[in-house]
Amino acid sequence: MQIQPLGPLHGSIMVPGDKSISHRAVMLGALASGTTHITGFLMGEDCLATIDCFRKMGVPIEVREDEVIVEGVGLHGLAAPEEALYTGNSGTTTRLLCGILSGQPFTVTLNGDASIQKRPMGRVIRPLREMGASIEGKNDNYCPLTLYPSELHGIEYRLPVASAQLKSAILLAGLYAEGQTTVIEPAPSRDHTERMFRTLGVEIETHGNIITLNPPEDLHAVDITIPGDISSAAFFLTAGAIVPGSELTIRGVGVNPTRTGILDVLRAMGADITESNFCDDAEPVCDLTVRYRPLHGTEIGGSIIPRLIDELPVIAVAAAFAEGETVIRDAQELKVKESNRIAAMAAELSKAGVNVEETEDGMIIRGGTTPHGAAFETYGDHRIAMSLAVLALAANGASRIHDPDVVAISYPDFFDTLQQLGG
C-alpha cells in the first residue's frame, strides 16, 4: 500500500470498540447465567478468536451487525471441546483462557499462530500452578499448552511485572478456587476485569495495588456497552498532533485512568487535546479533540508504562516529529508483543531518516527533522503497521506499507478511516 501525504486531517470519527473489554465481555458473558447483549464489540480477528474458542466449549454466541449475543452457560457449564482451541494472534485470549481453563473438569489444549507460539507463557503458568493448576507447555513456556482437570485454591501473588493479562488470568482462575485470591501489582495496570467482575456481581476489593477476589456462586448476566478503544484512537490523536493544520474529533473513547497514559504523554509533548461529553458508567467515556501544534521531546518511563504499553510504537512516531530528545525506558515488555516492537520501530524509523537509538528497555529518539517516506515492513504486527501509516501521513514524500492487511487484527477499517479524514 502506498501512502502519499495530502495535507491536514479534518473530521469526526468513531474508532472500534475496546479490544481488551471486548475479550472480557465474551468470556464473562459465557460464564454468566443468562443472556448478555454486547454492543460496540470489536469485530477484529483477535476478538473473533475468543468467540470461536467459547463456541467450541458449547456456548451459543450470535454475531449480528450491531451486537453480539452470548447465551451464558454458567460458571460451571463449559463443555470439553472436541479439538484444540485456536487463539490466533491473540495474547489476551491465550493468557486469560489459561486462567479460566485451569479450573475446568476436562482436558483442553490451547494453541495459536506462529507469533503466539513465540510469546512467553511461563509468567502465567507459574502462579496458576501455585493455585494447583496442572499445565504443560512447550519448553514449559510456550504454546501449545495443555491444561488438565485440577482443584484450585486461592493464593496471594505478587506480580513480577505490571500486566493486566497476568493479573486477569489469576483472578479468572480465582473464580474456581477455594478461598480468597489476592494479586499485588507493582504498578496499576488496566482494570477492565475488576470493573466487569463488579458489574456481574463478583465480590472483589481493590486497596491501592492490592486486589482481592472472593469466589462467587455464580455470575449474573448484564448487557455491556463497549467504548471506543483508546489504543485505536491513539493513532488518530498522534496523526492530528503531527500533521500541520489538522483538527479532528474521536467520539465515544474509553478513558479509563489505567489506559490514558497516551493522553498524558502527548500533552507533555505539547499536544492540544481536549475532552468533552464525559460520562462514567461501568467505564468512563468521552469525546477527544486534537489540534495540530508543534511537539517537543519528553521522557517516558516508570509507572506510566503499563498505562500506555500498546501505544508506545505510535508515541515513537510522535517523538520523531518532536523537537529535541525523547527517551522511552522501562519498556522491556515491548520485546514480547506481537513482534519485538523496540527493534521493529527503531529499524523502521531509521529507514525514514530518524535519529533513533535502540536501548535495552526502550529507545532514544532525537527529533527536529521531518522524516522522509520509505518502504516500511510491518513484522506481522498490527500496531507497527498503523504507527508507520501515521508517520507516512506527515513525512516528506510517499511511503509504502508492506502487508497492510495485518491491521485487521484490531482495526479492520483503519485505512478507510484515514481516507475519511483526508489522509
CSV table of C-alpha atoms in Angstrom, one decimal:
chain,number,residue,atom,x,y,z
A,1,MET,CA,0.0,0.0,0.0
A,2,GLN,CA,1.3,3.4,-0.9
A,3,ILE,CA,0.6,6.5,1.2
A,4,GLN,CA,1.1,10.0,-0.1
A,5,PRO,CA,0.7,12.8,2.4
A,6,LEU,CA,-2.1,15.0,1.3
A,7,GLY,CA,-2.4,17.7,4.0
A,8,PRO,CA,-4.4,18.4,7.1
A,9,LEU,CA,-6.8,15.9,8.6
A,10,HIS,CA,-10.3,17.1,9.5
A,11,GLY,CA,-13.5,15.4,10.6
A,12,SER,CA,-15.2,13.5,13.4
A,13,ILE,CA,-14.9,9.7,13.7
A,14,MET,CA,-15.6,6.8,16.0
A,15,VAL,CA,-13.0,4.0,16.5
A,16,PRO,CA,-13.8,0.4,17.0
A,17,GLY,CA,-14.8,-1.0,20.4
A,18,ASP,CA,-12.1,-1.5,23.0
A,19,LYS,CA,-10.3,-4.8,22.3
A,20,SER,CA,-9.5,-5.6,26.0
A,21,ILE,CA,-13.1,-5.1,27.1
A,22,SER,CA,-14.5,-7.0,24.0
A,23,HIS,CA,-12.5,-10.1,25.0
A,24,ARG,CA,-13.6,-9.9,28.6
A,25,ALA,CA,-17.3,-9.3,27.7
A,26,VAL,CA,-17.4,-12.5,25.8
A,27,MET,CA,-15.5,-14.5,28.4
A,28,LEU,CA,-17.6,-13.4,31.4
A,29,GLY,CA,-20.8,-13.4,29.4
A,30,ALA,CA,-20.1,-17.1,28.6
A,31,LEU,CA,-19.5,-17.9,32.3
A,32,ALA,CA,-22.6,-15.9,33.5
A,33,SER,CA,-26.1,-17.3,33.9
A,34,GLY,CA,-28.5,-15.6,31.4
A,35,THR,CA,-28.1,-13.6,28.2
A,36,THR,CA,-25.5,-10.9,27.6
A,37,HIS,CA,-26.1,-8.4,24.8
A,38,ILE,CA,-22.8,-6.7,23.8
A,39,THR,CA,-22.9,-3.5,21.8
A,40,GLY,CA,-19.8,-1.8,20.4
A,41,PHE,CA,-17.9,-5.2,20.1
A,42,LEU,CA,-14.6,-5.1,18.2
A,43,MET,CA,-15.1,-7.3,15.1
A,44,GLY,CA,-11.3,-7.8,14.8
A,45,GLU,CA,-9.6,-11.1,14.3
A,46,ASP,CA,-8.3,-11.3,17.9
A,47,CYS,CA,-11.8,-10.9,19.5
A,48,LEU,CA,-13.4,-13.2,16.9
A,49,ALA,CA,-10.9,-15.9,18.0
A,50,THR,CA,-12.2,-15.5,21.6
A,51,ILE,CA,-15.8,-16.1,20.3
A,52,ASP,CA,-14.6,-19.2,18.4
A,53,CYS,CA,-13.0,-20.7,21.5
A,54,PHE,CA,-16.1,-20.4,23.6
A,55,ARG,CA,-18.4,-21.7,20.8
A,56,LYS,CA,-16.2,-24.8,20.8
A,57,MET,CA,-16.9,-25.2,24.5
A,58,GLY,CA,-20.6,-25.2,24.0
A,59,VAL,CA,-21.5,-21.5,24.4
A,60,PRO,CA,-24.1,-20.2,21.9
A,61,ILE,CA,-22.9,-16.9,20.6
A,62,GLU,CA,-24.7,-15.0,17.9
A,63,VAL,CA,-22.8,-12.2,16.0
A,64,ARG,CA,-25.0,-9.6,14.4
A,65,GLU,CA,-24.1,-6.4,12.6
A,66,ASP,CA,-24.5,-4.2,15.7
A,67,GLU,CA,-24.3,-6.6,18.6
A,68,VAL,CA,-23.0,-9.9,20.0
A,69,ILE,CA,-25.4,-12.1,21.9
A,70,VAL,CA,-23.9,-14.5,24.4
A,71,GLU,CA,-26.1,-17.2,26.0
A,72,GLY,CA,-24.2,-17.8,29.1
A,73,VAL,CA,-23.8,-21.4,30.4
A,74,GLY,CA,-23.0,-20.5,34.0
A,75,LEU,CA,-19.7,-20.6,35.9
A,76,HIS,CA,-19.6,-24.5,35.7
A,77,GLY,CA,-21.3,-25.0,32.3
A,78,LEU,CA,-18.4,-25.1,29.8
A,79,ALA,CA,-18.1,-28.4,27.9
A,80,ALA,CA,-15.0,-30.1,26.7
A,81,PRO,CA,-14.1,-29.1,23.2
A,82,GLU,CA,-13.7,-31.7,20.5
A,83,GLU,CA,-10.4,-30.1,19.3
A,84,ALA,CA,-7.7,-27.8,20.4
A,85,LEU,CA,-8.7,-24.2,21.0
A,86,TYR,CA,-7.0,-21.9,18.5
A,87,THR,CA,-6.4,-18.4,19.7
A,88,GLY,CA,-4.9,-17.0,16.5
A,89,ASN,CA,-2.7,-13.9,17.2
A,90,SER,CA,-4.3,-13.1,20.5
A,91,GLY,CA,-2.2,-13.0,23.6
A,92,THR,CA,-5.2,-11.8,25.6
A,93,THR,CA,-7.3,-14.8,24.5
A,94,THR,CA,-4.5,-17.2,25.3
A,95,ARG,CA,-3.4,-15.9,28.7
A,96,LEU,CA,-6.9,-15.2,30.0
A,97,LEU,CA,-8.2,-18.6,28.9
A,98,CYS,CA,-5.4,-20.2,30.8
A,99,GLY,CA,-7.0,-18.8,34.0
A,100,ILE,CA,-10.5,-20.0,33.1
A,101,LEU,CA,-9.5,-23.4,31.8
A,102,SER,CA,-7.3,-24.1,34.9
A,103,GLY,CA,-10.5,-24.7,36.9
A,104,GLN,CA,-12.4,-26.9,34.4
A,105,PRO,CA,-13.2,-30.6,34.8
A,106,PHE,CA,-11.8,-31.5,31.4
A,107,THR,CA,-8.5,-31.6,29.5
A,108,VAL,CA,-8.0,-29.0,26.8
A,109,THR,CA,-5.2,-27.8,24.6
A,110,LEU,CA,-4.6,-24.1,23.6
A,111,ASN,CA,-2.6,-23.1,20.6
A,112,GLY,CA,-2.2,-20.0,18.4
A,113,ASP,CA,-0.4,-18.8,15.3
A,114,ALA,CA,3.4,-18.6,14.8
A,115,SER,CA,3.6,-15.3,16.8
A,116,ILE,CA,1.7,-16.7,19.8
A,117,GLN,CA,3.9,-19.8,19.8
A,118,LYS,CA,6.9,-17.5,20.4
A,119,ARG,CA,5.3,-15.4,23.2
A,120,PRO,CA,6.2,-16.5,26.7
A,121,MET,CA,3.5,-18.1,28.8
A,122,GLY,CA,5.7,-19.1,31.8
A,123,ARG,CA,4.7,-16.0,33.8
A,124,VAL,CA,1.1,-17.2,33.6
A,125,ILE,CA,1.8,-20.9,34.1
A,126,ARG,CA,3.8,-20.3,37.4
A,127,PRO,CA,1.1,-18.6,39.5
A,128,LEU,CA,-1.6,-20.9,38.1
A,129,ARG,CA,0.5,-23.9,39.2
A,130,GLU,CA,0.8,-22.3,42.6
A,131,MET,CA,-3.0,-22.4,42.7
A,132,GLY,CA,-3.0,-26.1,41.9
A,133,ALA,CA,-3.4,-26.0,38.1
A,134,SER,CA,-1.9,-28.8,36.0
A,135,ILE,CA,-0.4,-27.2,32.9
A,136,GLU,CA,2.1,-28.4,30.3
A,137,GLY,CA,3.7,-26.3,27.6
A,138,LYS,CA,6.5,-26.5,25.1
A,139,ASN,CA,9.7,-25.9,27.0
A,140,ASP,CA,7.4,-25.1,30.0
A,141,ASN,CA,6.9,-21.6,28.5
A,142,TYR,CA,5.3,-21.7,25.1
A,143,CYS,CA,2.1,-22.8,23.2
A,144,PRO,CA,0.7,-25.3,22.6
A,145,LEU,CA,-0.4,-25.5,26.3
A,146,THR,CA,-2.4,-28.5,27.7
A,147,LEU,CA,-4.4,-28.0,30.8
A,148,TYR,CA,-5.7,-30.9,32.9
A,149,PRO,CA,-8.5,-31.1,35.5
A,150,SER,CA,-7.4,-29.9,38.9
A,151,GLU,CA,-8.7,-28.5,42.1
A,152,LEU,CA,-7.6,-24.8,42.6
A,153,HIS,CA,-7.0,-22.9,45.9
A,154,GLY,CA,-6.7,-19.2,46.4
A,155,ILE,CA,-3.2,-17.6,46.8
A,156,GLU,CA,-1.6,-14.3,47.4
A,157,TYR,CA,0.6,-13.5,44.4
A,158,ARG,CA,2.9,-10.5,43.9
A,159,LEU,CA,3.2,-9.8,40.1
A,160,PRO,CA,6.8,-9.6,38.9
A,161,VAL,CA,5.6,-7.0,36.3
A,162,ALA,CA,2.5,-4.8,35.9
A,163,SER,CA,0.5,-6.9,33.5
A,164,ALA,CA,-3.3,-6.8,33.1
A,165,GLN,CA,-3.2,-10.2,31.2
A,166,LEU,CA,-1.3,-11.9,34.1
A,167,LYS,CA,-3.5,-10.3,36.7
A,168,SER,CA,-6.6,-11.2,34.9
A,169,ALA,CA,-5.6,-14.8,34.4
A,170,ILE,CA,-5.0,-15.2,38.1
A,171,LEU,CA,-8.3,-13.5,39.0
A,172,LEU,CA,-10.3,-15.6,36.5
A,173,ALA,CA,-8.7,-18.8,38.0
A,174,GLY,CA,-9.8,-17.4,41.3
A,175,LEU,CA,-13.4,-17.8,40.2
A,176,TYR,CA,-12.9,-21.6,40.6
A,177,ALA,CA,-10.6,-21.6,43.6
A,178,GLU,CA,-11.3,-22.4,47.2
A,179,GLY,CA,-10.7,-19.3,49.3
A,180,GLN,CA,-9.6,-15.8,48.5
A,181,THR,CA,-7.3,-14.9,45.7
A,182,THR,CA,-5.1,-11.8,46.1
A,183,VAL,CA,-3.0,-10.1,43.5
A,184,ILE,CA,-0.4,-7.4,44.3
A,185,GLU,CA,0.7,-5.2,41.5
A,186,PRO,CA,4.0,-3.3,41.3
A,187,ALA,CA,2.1,-0.5,39.5
A,188,PRO,CA,-1.5,-0.1,38.3
A,189,SER,CA,-2.4,-1.9,35.1
A,190,ARG,CA,-5.7,-1.8,33.2
A,191,ASP,CA,-8.5,-2.8,35.4
A,192,HIS,CA,-11.2,-3.8,33.0
A,193,THR,CA,-11.5,-7.3,34.5
A,194,GLU,CA,-12.1,-5.9,38.0
A,195,ARG,CA,-14.7,-3.4,36.8
A,196,MET,CA,-16.6,-6.1,34.8
A,197,PHE,CA,-16.5,-8.5,37.8
A,198,ARG,CA,-18.2,-5.9,39.9
A,199,THR,CA,-20.8,-5.3,37.2
A,200,LEU,CA,-21.6,-9.1,37.2
A,201,GLY,CA,-21.9,-9.3,41.0
A,202,VAL,CA,-18.4,-10.7,41.9
A,203,GLU,CA,-17.1,-9.7,45.3
A,204,ILE,CA,-13.8,-8.0,44.5
A,205,GLU,CA,-12.0,-5.4,46.5
A,206,THR,CA,-9.1,-3.0,45.5
A,207,HIS,CA,-7.0,-1.2,48.0
A,208,GLY,CA,-4.2,0.6,46.3
A,209,ASN,CA,-2.3,-2.0,44.3
A,210,ILE,CA,-3.9,-5.0,46.2
A,211,ILE,CA,-6.8,-6.8,44.5
A,212,THR,CA,-8.7,-9.5,46.4
A,213,LEU,CA,-11.4,-11.7,45.0
A,214,ASN,CA,-13.9,-14.0,46.8
A,215,PRO,CA,-15.1,-16.8,44.6
A,216,PRO,CA,-18.8,-16.3,43.7
A,217,GLU,CA,-21.5,-19.0,43.5
A,218,ASP,CA,-22.4,-17.7,40.0
A,219,LEU,CA,-22.1,-14.7,37.7
A,220,HIS,CA,-25.3,-12.8,36.7
A,221,ALA,CA,-25.5,-11.7,33.0
A,222,VAL,CA,-25.8,-8.0,32.2
A,223,ASP,CA,-25.8,-6.1,29.0
A,224,ILE,CA,-22.5,-4.5,28.1
A,225,THR,CA,-21.7,-1.4,26.0
A,226,ILE,CA,-18.1,-1.2,24.9
A,227,PRO,CA,-16.5,2.2,24.5
A,228,GLY,CA,-14.1,3.1,21.7
A,229,ASP,CA,-10.6,1.7,22.1
A,230,ILE,CA,-8.1,4.4,23.2
A,231,SER,CA,-5.4,2.2,21.7
A,232,SER,CA,-7.0,2.7,18.3
A,233,ALA,CA,-7.8,6.4,19.0
A,234,ALA,CA,-4.0,6.9,19.7
A,235,PHE,CA,-3.2,6.6,16.0
A,236,PHE,CA,-5.5,9.5,15.1
A,237,LEU,CA,-4.6,11.5,18.2
A,238,THR,CA,-1.0,11.3,17.1
A,239,ALA,CA,-1.8,12.0,13.4
A,240,GLY,CA,-3.8,15.1,14.4
A,241,ALA,CA,-0.8,16.2,16.5
A,242,ILE,CA,1.8,15.9,13.8
A,243,VAL,CA,0.1,16.7,10.5
A,244,PRO,CA,0.1,20.6,10.2
A,245,GLY,CA,-3.3,22.2,10.1
A,246,SER,CA,-5.2,19.2,11.4
A,247,GLU,CA,-8.2,19.2,13.7
A,248,LEU,CA,-10.2,16.1,14.4
A,249,THR,CA,-12.6,14.6,17.0
A,250,ILE,CA,-12.8,11.0,18.1
A,251,ARG,CA,-16.2,10.3,19.7
A,252,GLY,CA,-17.0,7.9,22.5
A,253,VAL,CA,-13.5,6.9,23.5
A,254,GLY,CA,-12.9,4.9,26.7
A,255,VAL,CA,-10.8,7.0,29.1
A,256,ASN,CA,-10.2,4.5,31.9
A,257,PRO,CA,-7.4,6.1,34.0
A,258,THR,CA,-5.4,2.9,33.7
A,259,ARG,CA,-5.3,3.5,29.9
A,260,THR,CA,-4.8,7.2,29.5
A,261,GLY,CA,-1.1,7.4,29.6
A,262,ILE,CA,-1.1,8.3,25.8
A,263,LEU,CA,-3.0,11.5,26.7
A,264,ASP,CA,-0.6,12.4,29.4
A,265,VAL,CA,2.5,11.8,27.2
A,266,LEU,CA,1.1,13.7,24.1
A,267,ARG,CA,0.1,16.6,26.4
A,268,ALA,CA,3.6,16.5,28.0
A,269,MET,CA,5.0,16.9,24.4
A,270,GLY,CA,2.8,19.9,23.8
A,271,ALA,CA,-0.2,18.4,22.0
A,272,ASP,CA,-3.5,20.2,22.1
A,273,ILE,CA,-6.1,17.6,23.2
A,274,THR,CA,-9.4,18.5,24.8
A,275,GLU,CA,-12.2,16.3,26.3
A,276,SER,CA,-15.9,16.8,26.1
A,277,ASN,CA,-19.2,14.9,26.6
A,278,PHE,CA,-17.8,12.9,29.5
A,279,CYS,CA,-19.9,10.2,31.1
A,280,ASP,CA,-19.0,7.4,33.5
A,281,ASP,CA,-20.9,4.2,33.8
A,282,ALA,CA,-19.0,0.9,34.1
A,283,GLU,CA,-16.2,2.6,32.1
A,284,PRO,CA,-15.5,6.3,31.7
A,285,VAL,CA,-16.1,7.6,28.2
A,286,CYS,CA,-15.7,11.0,26.4
A,287,ASP,CA,-15.0,12.7,23.0
A,288,LEU,CA,-11.4,13.7,22.3
A,289,THR,CA,-10.5,16.6,20.0
A,290,VAL,CA,-6.9,17.0,18.8
A,291,ARG,CA,-5.5,20.1,17.0
A,292,TYR,CA,-2.1,20.3,15.4
A,293,ARG,CA,0.6,22.0,17.5
A,294,PRO,CA,4.4,21.6,17.3
A,295,LEU,CA,5.7,19.0,19.7
A,296,HIS,CA,8.8,18.7,21.8
A,297,GLY,CA,10.6,15.8,23.3
A,298,THR,CA,9.9,14.2,26.7
A,299,GLU,CA,10.9,11.4,29.0
A,300,ILE,CA,8.6,8.3,29.3
A,301,GLY,CA,9.2,5.6,31.9
A,302,GLY,CA,8.3,4.2,35.3
A,303,SER,CA,4.7,3.7,36.5
A,304,ILE,CA,3.2,5.3,33.3
A,305,ILE,CA,4.5,2.5,31.1
A,306,PRO,CA,1.7,0.0,31.9
A,307,ARG,CA,-0.8,2.7,31.1
A,308,LEU,CA,0.4,3.1,27.5
A,309,ILE,CA,2.4,0.0,26.7
A,310,ASP,CA,0.4,-0.7,23.5
A,311,GLU,CA,0.7,2.9,22.4
A,312,LEU,CA,4.4,3.2,22.6
A,313,PRO,CA,5.0,2.5,18.8
A,314,VAL,CA,2.9,5.4,17.8
A,315,ILE,CA,4.4,7.6,20.6
A,316,ALA,CA,7.7,6.8,19.0
A,317,VAL,CA,6.3,8.3,15.8
A,318,ALA,CA,5.2,11.4,17.6
A,319,ALA,CA,8.7,11.7,19.0
A,320,ALA,CA,10.2,11.5,15.5
A,321,PHE,CA,8.4,14.8,14.7
A,322,ALA,CA,9.0,16.5,18.0
A,323,GLU,CA,11.8,19.0,18.6
A,324,GLY,CA,14.5,17.6,20.9
A,325,GLU,CA,15.1,14.3,22.5
A,326,THR,CA,12.5,11.7,23.7
A,327,VAL,CA,13.6,8.9,25.9
A,328,ILE,CA,11.5,5.8,26.3
A,329,ARG,CA,12.6,3.4,29.1
A,330,ASP,CA,11.3,0.6,31.3
A,331,ALA,CA,9.5,-0.8,28.3
A,332,GLN,CA,11.1,-4.3,28.1
A,333,GLU,CA,7.6,-5.7,27.7
A,334,LEU,CA,7.6,-4.4,24.1
A,335,LYS,CA,10.0,-7.2,23.2
A,336,VAL,CA,7.5,-9.9,23.8
A,337,LYS,CA,4.5,-8.4,22.0
A,338,GLU,CA,3.3,-9.5,18.5
A,339,SER,CA,6.8,-8.5,17.4
A,340,ASN,CA,9.9,-7.1,19.2
A,341,ARG,CA,8.4,-3.6,19.0
A,342,ILE,CA,11.6,-1.9,20.2
A,343,ALA,CA,13.7,-3.4,17.5
A,344,ALA,CA,11.0,-3.0,14.8
A,345,MET,CA,10.3,0.6,15.4
A,346,ALA,CA,14.0,1.5,15.7
A,347,ALA,CA,14.6,-0.2,12.4
A,348,GLU,CA,11.7,1.4,10.5
A,349,LEU,CA,12.2,4.9,12.0
A,350,SER,CA,15.8,4.7,10.8
A,351,LYS,CA,14.6,4.0,7.3
A,352,ALA,CA,12.8,7.3,7.4
A,353,GLY,CA,15.9,9.1,8.4
A,354,VAL,CA,15.0,9.4,12.1
A,355,ASN,CA,17.9,9.6,14.6
A,356,VAL,CA,16.9,6.7,16.8
A,357,GLU,CA,18.9,4.6,19.2
A,358,GLU,CA,17.7,1.3,20.4
A,359,THR,CA,18.3,0.6,24.1
A,360,GLU,CA,17.8,-2.5,26.3
A,361,ASP,CA,14.5,-1.3,27.6
A,362,GLY,CA,13.3,1.3,25.1
A,363,MET,CA,14.8,3.8,22.7
A,364,ILE,CA,16.1,7.3,22.4
A,365,ILE,CA,14.6,9.4,19.6
A,366,ARG,CA,16.1,12.7,18.5
A,367,GLY,CA,13.6,14.7,16.5
A,368,GLY,CA,13.5,18.0,14.8
A,369,THR,CA,14.0,16.9,11.2
A,370,THR,CA,10.9,15.8,9.3
A,371,PRO,CA,11.2,12.1,8.4
A,372,HIS,CA,11.1,11.2,4.7
A,373,GLY,CA,8.9,8.5,3.1
A,374,ALA,CA,10.2,4.9,2.9
A,375,ALA,CA,9.3,1.3,2.2
A,376,PHE,CA,8.2,0.0,5.6
A,377,GLU,CA,7.9,-3.5,7.0
A,378,THR,CA,5.1,-4.4,9.4
A,379,TYR,CA,6.6,-7.5,11.1
A,380,GLY,CA,3.1,-9.1,11.1
A,381,ASP,CA,2.2,-6.6,13.8
A,382,HIS,CA,-1.0,-4.5,13.6
A,383,ARG,CA,0.3,-1.7,15.8
A,384,ILE,CA,3.5,-1.4,13.9
A,385,ALA,CA,1.6,-1.2,10.6
A,386,MET,CA,-0.7,1.6,11.9
A,387,SER,CA,2.1,3.5,13.5
A,388,LEU,CA,4.1,3.6,10.3
A,389,ALA,CA,1.0,4.7,8.4
A,390,VAL,CA,0.6,7.6,10.7
A,391,LEU,CA,4.3,8.5,10.1
A,392,ALA,CA,3.7,8.4,6.4
A,393,LEU,CA,0.9,11.0,6.7
A,394,ALA,CA,3.4,13.7,7.8
A,395,ALA,CA,6.6,12.5,6.0
A,396,ASN,CA,8.3,14.2,3.1
A,397,GLY,CA,7.3,12.1,0.1
A,398,ALA,CA,5.4,8.9,-0.5
A,399,SER,CA,5.8,5.8,1.7
A,400,ARG,CA,4.9,2.1,1.1
A,401,ILE,CA,3.5,-0.2,3.8
A,402,HIS,CA,4.1,-3.9,3.2
A,403,ASP,CA,1.4,-6.3,4.4
A,404,PRO,CA,-1.1,-3.6,5.5
A,405,ASP,CA,-3.9,-6.2,5.9
A,406,VAL,CA,-2.4,-7.1,9.3
A,407,VAL,CA,-4.4,-4.2,10.8
A,408,ALA,CA,-7.4,-6.5,10.7
A,409,ILE,CA,-6.3,-8.0,14.0
A,410,SER,CA,-7.6,-4.9,15.8
A,411,TYR,CA,-8.9,-2.3,13.3
A,412,PRO,CA,-10.2,-3.8,10.0
A,413,ASP,CA,-11.4,-0.3,8.7
A,414,PHE,CA,-8.3,1.6,9.7
A,415,PHE,CA,-7.2,2.7,6.2
A,416,ASP,CA,-10.8,3.6,5.3
A,417,THR,CA,-11.0,5.9,8.3
A,418,LEU,CA,-7.7,7.6,7.3
A,419,GLN,CA,-9.3,8.3,3.9
A,420,GLN,CA,-12.4,9.7,5.5
A,421,LEU,CA,-10.3,12.2,7.4
A,422,GLY,CA,-8.5,13.2,4.2
A,423,GLY,CA,-5.3,11.1,4.7
